[in-house]
């Protein structure tokens, strides 16, 4: 069968052009937020000096603050936001559930339990009872590995429930509540047997905070984000097909169960690494894909790159606000994302109830 | 072109299809008829590979469909389900998804041109940039057909493709489908409930009853006895301007 070639409508090119422009604007905003988040702080550095320092020039005193102190934190916010948001987009698609995200499905708390187990029981982190650097992860690979293993257990339960109940959003969120509670209880159980400094340390640690990121963490998070982005971007048409239902996907040559498993494993890994290195940061994976869908629809050709940029932007903005709102005290960024995310989450649930 | 040989399928131990055999030739449009729950949708899904038959083979151009990868199967078969998810994609992008089995890394201008051509053929051009969740049931059904067409398959499998369409759109869609089938040398198997529309457009009729083929004939050879046997109601076949029509007796 061969169809005669027609000319694609001019309106379609404009439609695609607008979406591309939106991504470029989002990228520019992200770059601006990145520079400003480094610029603003206890010591204010002119944005131009920040750019100079990032390019390897400028005054040495600025360069020391920019590169030595603030850049790892800004990179962590950018990468963690991008990772959580990308995981959210992928989970929402393959579970066909608008309320899916690593946090709402319990995967973040499962990873936190795994990481806490690794830190307390396997000694992969050293602890001090101070709020700023409560836990220093000595062995990020083992901590992440155990967090990932725990997240995989949670993910398997999520997938099993999705397949048994056909995964209606309400059921999945209730399952997420149950799983989150279960793994949080597990973390509390570990804390119960921890000594005073371990207890204080793990409590501080469970507040997700990008300020504990070091130069060692950036390549791990950035590398994983890049690899996951490439995978999901290569799968952009498959994700669109799965949105239309498993049968439609299969009739288009897309094996939905295989892609679903792959996307859930990669999303769990993204969440686990973020949790293991920074703690639990909720709602970014839920909120940023929803903001994007208003502008980009459900087309993963744009949602996948957009989610990385929007998540990065959101967490950079939240982290900057968390540092400046009560200066000189800095709040963990997870407090801010919860303030932002919880109302959005409630609004999404309320909207589902409307006739 | 397509040979279905002894295909059986059971759902939770209950047989739904029992040794179904028939074949389709190039340029042939065949209507799959029978009462509700007789296995028409299951048969279409089993041919497409969405369901795995418990016995029998589906041969497409002499190849066993079971040995093909999902992507290869999607180049042979274009499946139009009864319903689909009306997600937030534009009509153009939803139809473009039909190019998935033939895409490389990215979409080429030729893919866009093929989509545009299919939209034009089904009079969907003016809806190109509308979102699927803004379409009526009938418009959406035409989009699903357009998506299957741009797959450029050898065989089109359509599950009640006209169930949401008004009379005018039914006739237009089936006429377009017949043009595609004849003009592009594909075969089409479509499940239908409206016998008179089937008599008007199909080259051949396959009657199913209780998961098996109860009879096969051309519209002009169809007998009232066969229809009565399949549907369980007495009917008459009358001729109107030379065309056979079913009338409940």
Short mmCIF file of N, CA, C and O in Angstrom, two decimals, chain A residues 94-97 105 154-169 171-172 175 246 256-258 260-261 264, chain B residues 11-12:
data_model
loop_
_atom_site.label_atom_id
_atom_site.label_comp_id
_atom_site.label_asym_id
_atom_site.label_seq_id
_atom_site.Cartn_x
_atom_site.Cartn_y
_atom_site.Cartn_z
N UNK A 94 3.13 5.46 31.34
CA UNK A 94 3.04 3.99 31.24
C UNK A 94 1.98 3.41 32.17
O UNK A 94 1.45 2.33 31.92
N UNK A 95 1.65 4.13 33.25
CA UNK A 95 0.56 3.66 34.11
C UNK A 95 -0.77 4.29 33.70
O UNK A 95 -1.80 4.01 34.30
N UNK A 96 -0.72 5.17 32.71
CA UNK A 96 -1.90 5.93 32.24
C UNK A 96 -2.65 6.52 33.44
O UNK A 96 -3.85 6.36 33.60
N UNK A 97 -1.86 7.18 34.29
CA UNK A 97 -2.40 7.68 35.54
C UNK A 97 -1.89 9.10 35.77
O UNK A 97 -0.70 9.30 35.97
N UNK A 105 3.43 7.40 44.42
CA UNK A 105 3.29 5.94 44.36
C UNK A 105 4.13 5.23 45.41
O UNK A 105 4.22 4.01 45.42
N UNK A 154 8.91 -1.84 45.86
CA UNK A 154 7.71 -1.00 45.83
C UNK A 154 7.13 -0.95 44.41
O UNK A 154 5.92 -1.09 44.21
N UNK A 155 8.03 -0.78 43.43
CA UNK A 155 7.59 -0.68 42.04
C UNK A 155 6.89 -1.96 41.58
O UNK A 155 5.89 -1.92 40.87
N UNK A 156 7.43 -3.12 42.03
CA UNK A 156 6.82 -4.40 41.65
C UNK A 156 5.39 -4.47 42.19
O UNK A 156 4.47 -4.91 41.49
N UNK A 157 5.21 -4.01 43.45
CA UNK A 157 3.86 -4.02 44.03
C UNK A 157 2.96 -3.08 43.22
O UNK A 157 1.81 -3.42 42.90
N UNK A 158 3.48 -1.89 42.88
CA UNK A 158 2.70 -0.91 42.10
C UNK A 158 2.25 -1.53 40.77
O UNK A 158 1.09 -1.45 40.39
N UNK A 159 3.19 -2.19 40.08
CA UNK A 159 2.87 -2.79 38.79
C UNK A 159 1.85 -3.92 38.94
O UNK A 159 0.95 -4.07 38.12
N UNK A 160 2.01 -4.70 40.03
CA UNK A 160 1.08 -5.81 40.26
C UNK A 160 -0.32 -5.25 40.50
O UNK A 160 -1.30 -5.75 39.93
N UNK A 161 -0.41 -4.21 41.32
CA UNK A 161 -1.73 -3.61 41.59
C UNK A 161 -2.30 -3.02 40.30
O UNK A 161 -3.48 -3.18 40.00
N UNK A 162 -1.44 -2.37 39.52
CA UNK A 162 -1.90 -1.77 38.26
C UNK A 162 -2.48 -2.83 37.34
O UNK A 162 -3.49 -2.62 36.68
N UNK A 163 -1.84 -4.01 37.30
CA UNK A 163 -2.32 -5.02 36.36
C UNK A 163 -3.57 -5.71 36.89
O UNK A 163 -4.47 -6.05 36.14
N UNK A 164 -3.67 -5.89 38.23
CA UNK A 164 -4.84 -6.57 38.79
C UNK A 164 -6.07 -5.67 38.73
O UNK A 164 -7.16 -6.10 38.37
N UNK A 165 -5.88 -4.38 39.08
CA UNK A 165 -7.05 -3.48 39.19
C UNK A 165 -7.25 -2.65 37.93
O UNK A 165 -8.10 -1.78 37.92
N UNK A 166 -6.47 -2.90 36.91
CA UNK A 166 -6.45 -2.08 35.70
C UNK A 166 -6.06 -0.64 36.01
O UNK A 166 -6.29 0.27 35.21
N UNK A 167 -5.48 -0.45 37.21
CA UNK A 167 -4.81 0.80 37.54
C UNK A 167 -5.63 2.07 37.45
O UNK A 167 -5.17 3.05 36.88
N UNK A 168 -6.83 2.10 38.01
CA UNK A 168 -7.55 3.37 38.02
C UNK A 168 -6.77 4.33 38.92
O UNK A 168 -6.19 3.90 39.93
N UNK A 169 -6.74 5.62 38.57
CA UNK A 169 -5.91 6.56 39.31
C UNK A 169 -6.19 6.54 40.81
O UNK A 169 -5.27 6.56 41.62
N UNK A 171 -7.30 4.12 42.77
CA UNK A 171 -6.76 2.93 43.42
C UNK A 171 -5.25 3.04 43.55
O UNK A 171 -4.66 2.71 44.58
N UNK A 172 -4.61 3.54 42.47
CA UNK A 172 -3.15 3.64 42.49
C UNK A 172 -2.67 4.61 43.57
O UNK A 172 -1.65 4.38 44.22
N UNK A 175 -3.01 2.97 46.86
CA UNK A 175 -1.92 2.01 47.01
C UNK A 175 -0.63 2.75 47.36
O UNK A 175 0.15 2.30 48.22
N UNK A 246 -3.04 -0.22 25.65
CA UNK A 246 -2.10 -1.31 25.36
C UNK A 246 -2.37 -1.96 24.00
O UNK A 246 -1.45 -2.30 23.27
N UNK A 256 3.67 -2.90 24.93
CA UNK A 256 3.40 -2.04 26.09
C UNK A 256 3.95 -2.63 27.41
O UNK A 256 4.58 -1.90 28.17
N UNK A 257 3.77 -3.93 27.69
CA UNK A 257 4.27 -4.44 28.97
C UNK A 257 5.79 -4.28 29.11
O UNK A 257 6.30 -3.94 30.19
N UNK A 258 6.50 -4.49 28.00
CA UNK A 258 7.97 -4.38 28.06
C UNK A 258 8.40 -2.93 28.32
O UNK A 258 9.24 -2.64 29.16
N UNK A 260 6.59 -0.63 29.64
CA UNK A 260 6.12 -0.23 30.97
C UNK A 260 7.14 -0.63 32.03
O UNK A 260 7.51 0.17 32.88
N UNK A 261 7.60 -1.88 31.94
CA UNK A 261 8.58 -2.37 32.92
C UNK A 261 9.86 -1.56 32.83
O UNK A 261 10.41 -1.11 33.85
N UNK A 264 9.37 1.93 34.26
CA UNK A 264 9.22 1.94 35.72
C UNK A 264 10.56 1.68 36.40
O UNK A 264 10.87 2.29 37.43
N UNK B 11 -10.73 -18.21 26.56
CA UNK B 11 -10.55 -17.21 27.61
C UNK B 11 -10.96 -17.83 28.94
O UNK B 11 -12.12 -18.22 29.10
N UNK B 12 -10.01 -17.98 29.84
CA UNK B 12 -10.24 -18.64 31.14
C UNK B 12 -10.92 -19.99 30.97
O UNK B 12 -11.91 -20.30 31.63
#
